PDB file of C-alpha atoms in Angstrom:
ATOM      1  CA  UNK A   1       0.092  -0.175  -0.283  1.00 97.00           C
ATOM      2  CA  UNK A   2       0.729   3.788  -0.686  1.00 98.00           C
ATOM      3  CA  UNK A   3      -0.019   6.933   0.393  1.00 98.00           C
ATOM      4  CA  UNK A   4      -0.005  10.451  -0.225  1.00 97.00           C
ATOM      5  CA  UNK A   5      -1.089  13.107   2.469  1.00 97.00           C
ATOM      6  CA  UNK A   6      -1.680  16.848   0.981  1.00 95.00           C
ATOM      7  CA  UNK A   7      -1.970  20.048   3.130  1.00 96.00           C
ATOM      8  CA  UNK A   8      -3.047  23.138   1.930  1.00 94.00           C
ATOM      9  CA  UNK A   9      -4.004  26.555   3.811  1.00 94.00           C
ATOM     10  CA  UNK A  10      -6.115  29.706   2.712  1.00 93.00           C
ATOM     11  CA  UNK A  11      -8.235  26.312   1.144  1.00 93.00           C
ATOM     12  CA  UNK A  12     -11.594  27.639   1.474  1.00 93.00           C
ATOM     13  CA  UNK A  13     -12.562  28.242  -1.934  1.00 92.00           C
ATOM     14  CA  UNK A  14     -11.190  24.123  -2.714  1.00 94.00           C
ATOM     15  CA  UNK A  15     -13.168  22.613   0.053  1.00 95.00           C
ATOM     16  CA  UNK A  16     -16.087  23.957  -0.032  1.00 95.00           C
ATOM     17  CA  UNK A  17     -15.794  23.328  -4.144  1.00 94.00           C
ATOM     18  CA  UNK A  18     -14.756  19.422  -3.113  1.00 95.00           C
ATOM     19  CA  UNK A  19     -18.165  19.695  -0.548  1.00 95.00           C
ATOM     20  CA  UNK A  20     -20.263  20.850  -3.715  1.00 96.00           C
ATOM     21  CA  UNK A  21     -18.859  18.947  -5.868  1.00 95.00           C
ATOM     22  CA  UNK A  22     -18.516  15.405  -3.207  1.00 95.00           C
ATOM     23  CA  UNK A  23     -20.006  12.402  -5.685  1.00 96.00           C
ATOM     24  CA  UNK A  24     -18.432  13.946  -8.799  1.00 95.00           C
ATOM     25  CA  UNK A  25     -14.782  13.820  -6.206  1.00 95.00           C
ATOM     26  CA  UNK A  26     -16.089  10.748  -5.053  1.00 95.00           C
ATOM     27  CA  UNK A  27     -16.400   9.389  -8.165  1.00 95.00           C
ATOM     28  CA  UNK A  28     -12.959  10.701 -10.221  1.00 94.00           C
ATOM     29  CA  UNK A  29     -10.397   9.319  -7.252  1.00 94.00           C
ATOM     30  CA  UNK A  30     -12.592   6.010  -6.518  1.00 95.00           C
ATOM     31  CA  UNK A  31     -11.990   4.969 -10.625  1.00 95.00           C
ATOM     32  CA  UNK A  32      -8.435   5.085 -10.417  1.00 96.00           C
ATOM     33  CA  UNK A  33      -7.046   1.303 -10.239  1.00 97.00           C
ATOM     34  CA  UNK A  34      -5.622   0.392  -7.356  1.00 97.00           C
ATOM     35  CA  UNK A  35      -7.721   3.173  -5.141  1.00 97.00           C
ATOM     36  CA  UNK A  36      -8.280   2.375  -1.549  1.00 97.00           C
ATOM     37  CA  UNK A  37      -9.317   5.187   0.125  1.00 96.00           C
ATOM     38  CA  UNK A  38      -9.770   8.975   0.395  1.00 96.00           C
ATOM     39  CA  UNK A  39     -10.534  11.250   3.760  1.00 97.00           C
ATOM     40  CA  UNK A  40     -10.457  14.813   3.277  1.00 97.00           C
ATOM     41  CA  UNK A  41     -10.486  17.218   6.172  1.00 97.00           C
ATOM     42  CA  UNK A  42     -10.897  20.813   6.764  1.00 96.00           C
ATOM     43  CA  UNK A  43     -10.010  23.159   9.819  1.00 96.00           C
ATOM     44  CA  UNK A  44     -10.851  26.766   9.471  1.00 93.00           C
ATOM     45  CA  UNK A  45      -9.257  27.487   6.115  1.00 93.00           C
ATOM     46  CA  UNK A  46      -6.630  24.707   5.826  1.00 95.00           C
ATOM     47  CA  UNK A  47      -7.318  21.364   4.497  1.00 96.00           C
ATOM     48  CA  UNK A  48      -5.475  17.976   4.142  1.00 97.00           C
ATOM     49  CA  UNK A  49      -5.761  14.669   1.749  1.00 96.00           C
ATOM     50  CA  UNK A  50      -5.199  11.836   2.355  1.00 97.00           C
ATOM     51  CA  UNK A  51      -4.665   8.448  -0.126  1.00 97.00           C
ATOM     52  CA  UNK A  52      -4.417   5.518   0.240  1.00 97.00           C
ATOM     53  CA  UNK A  53      -4.210   3.240  -2.962  1.00 98.00           C
ATOM     54  CA  UNK A  54      -2.310  -0.295  -2.976  1.00 98.00           C
ATOM     55  CA  UNK A  55       0.413   0.778  -5.525  1.00 98.00           C
ATOM     56  CA  UNK A  56       2.115   4.350  -5.918  1.00 97.00           C
ATOM     57  CA  UNK A  57       1.387   4.678  -9.462  1.00 97.00           C
ATOM     58  CA  UNK A  58      -1.908   4.622  -8.732  1.00 97.00           C
ATOM     59  CA  UNK A  59      -1.544   7.524  -6.171  1.00 96.00           C
ATOM     60  CA  UNK A  60       0.201   9.074  -8.590  1.00 96.00           C
ATOM     61  CA  UNK A  61      -2.615   8.845 -11.242  1.00 96.00           C
ATOM     62  CA  UNK A  62      -5.022   9.917  -8.575  1.00 93.00           C
ATOM     63  CA  UNK A  63      -2.586  13.557  -8.104  1.00 92.00           C
ATOM     64  CA  UNK A  64      -2.775  13.491 -11.424  1.00 94.00           C
ATOM     65  CA  UNK A  65      -7.044  13.615 -11.785  1.00 93.00           C
ATOM     66  CA  UNK A  66      -6.864  15.777  -7.946  1.00 88.00           C
ATOM     67  CA  UNK A  67      -4.768  18.606 -10.025  1.00 88.00           C
ATOM     68  CA  UNK A  68      -7.432  18.095 -13.359  1.00 92.00           C
ATOM     69  CA  UNK A  69     -10.303  18.346 -10.903  1.00 91.00           C
ATOM     70  CA  UNK A  70      -9.516  21.116  -9.065  1.00 90.00           C
ATOM     71  CA  UNK A  71      -7.789  23.459 -12.555  1.00 90.00           C
ATOM     72  CA  UNK A  72     -11.662  22.599 -13.985  1.00 92.00           C
ATOM     73  CA  UNK A  73     -13.331  23.841 -10.505  1.00 90.00           C
ATOM     74  CA  UNK A  74     -11.831  26.106  -8.901  1.00 90.00           C
ATOM     75  CA  UNK A  75     -11.062  29.525 -10.334  1.00 84.00           C
ATOM     76  CA  UNK A  76      -9.490  31.700  -7.551  1.00 82.00           C
ATOM     77  CA  UNK A  77      -5.725  30.779  -7.078  1.00 81.00           C
ATOM     78  CA  UNK A  78      -4.829  27.869  -4.589  1.00 85.00           C
ATOM     79  CA  UNK A  79      -0.679  27.758  -2.701  1.00 85.00           C
ATOM     80  CA  UNK A  80       1.034  24.313  -3.887  1.00 88.00           C
ATOM     81  CA  UNK A  81       0.085  22.118  -0.870  1.00 90.00           C
ATOM     82  CA  UNK A  82       2.502  20.017   1.600  1.00 94.00           C
ATOM     83  CA  UNK A  83       3.243  16.500   0.410  1.00 94.00           C
ATOM     84  CA  UNK A  84       3.880  14.130   2.252  1.00 96.00           C
ATOM     85  CA  UNK A  85       3.776  10.537   0.497  1.00 96.00           C
ATOM     86  CA  UNK A  86       5.210   6.827   1.035  1.00 98.00           C
ATOM     87  CA  UNK A  87       4.819   3.267   1.933  1.00 98.00           C
ATOM     88  CA  UNK A  88       2.699   2.302   4.525  1.00 97.00           C
ATOM     89  CA  UNK A  89       4.115  -0.170   6.332  1.00 96.00           C
ATOM     90  CA  UNK A  90       2.213   0.068   9.600  1.00 95.00           C
ATOM     91  CA  UNK A  91      -2.332  -0.304   9.014  1.00 92.00           C
ATOM     92  CA  UNK A  92      -4.577  -1.445  11.155  1.00 92.00           C
ATOM     93  CA  UNK A  93      -8.117   0.314  11.941  1.00 88.00           C
ATOM     94  CA  UNK A  94     -11.080  -0.423  14.644  1.00 90.00           C
TER      95      UNK A  94
END
């Protein structure tokens, strides 16, 4: 498994657009072969997305698809996210 975490500052326009089009975002990301899960959090104007896929390549494709979606749907300027990524080596859930 592979994970990508993106942290955005001043992302109110992005989080509002994603919330308004949640099903479209869900359809876009979940259609990627190797997709496992996707989470988004927001705290004021900060937003964090977490993508989990079977492979690095699937996460890279999800990043490309998300970037394209943002380009098409968010018209206000957006600072590049701070990105962390890597192999998942510990996994558990309740």
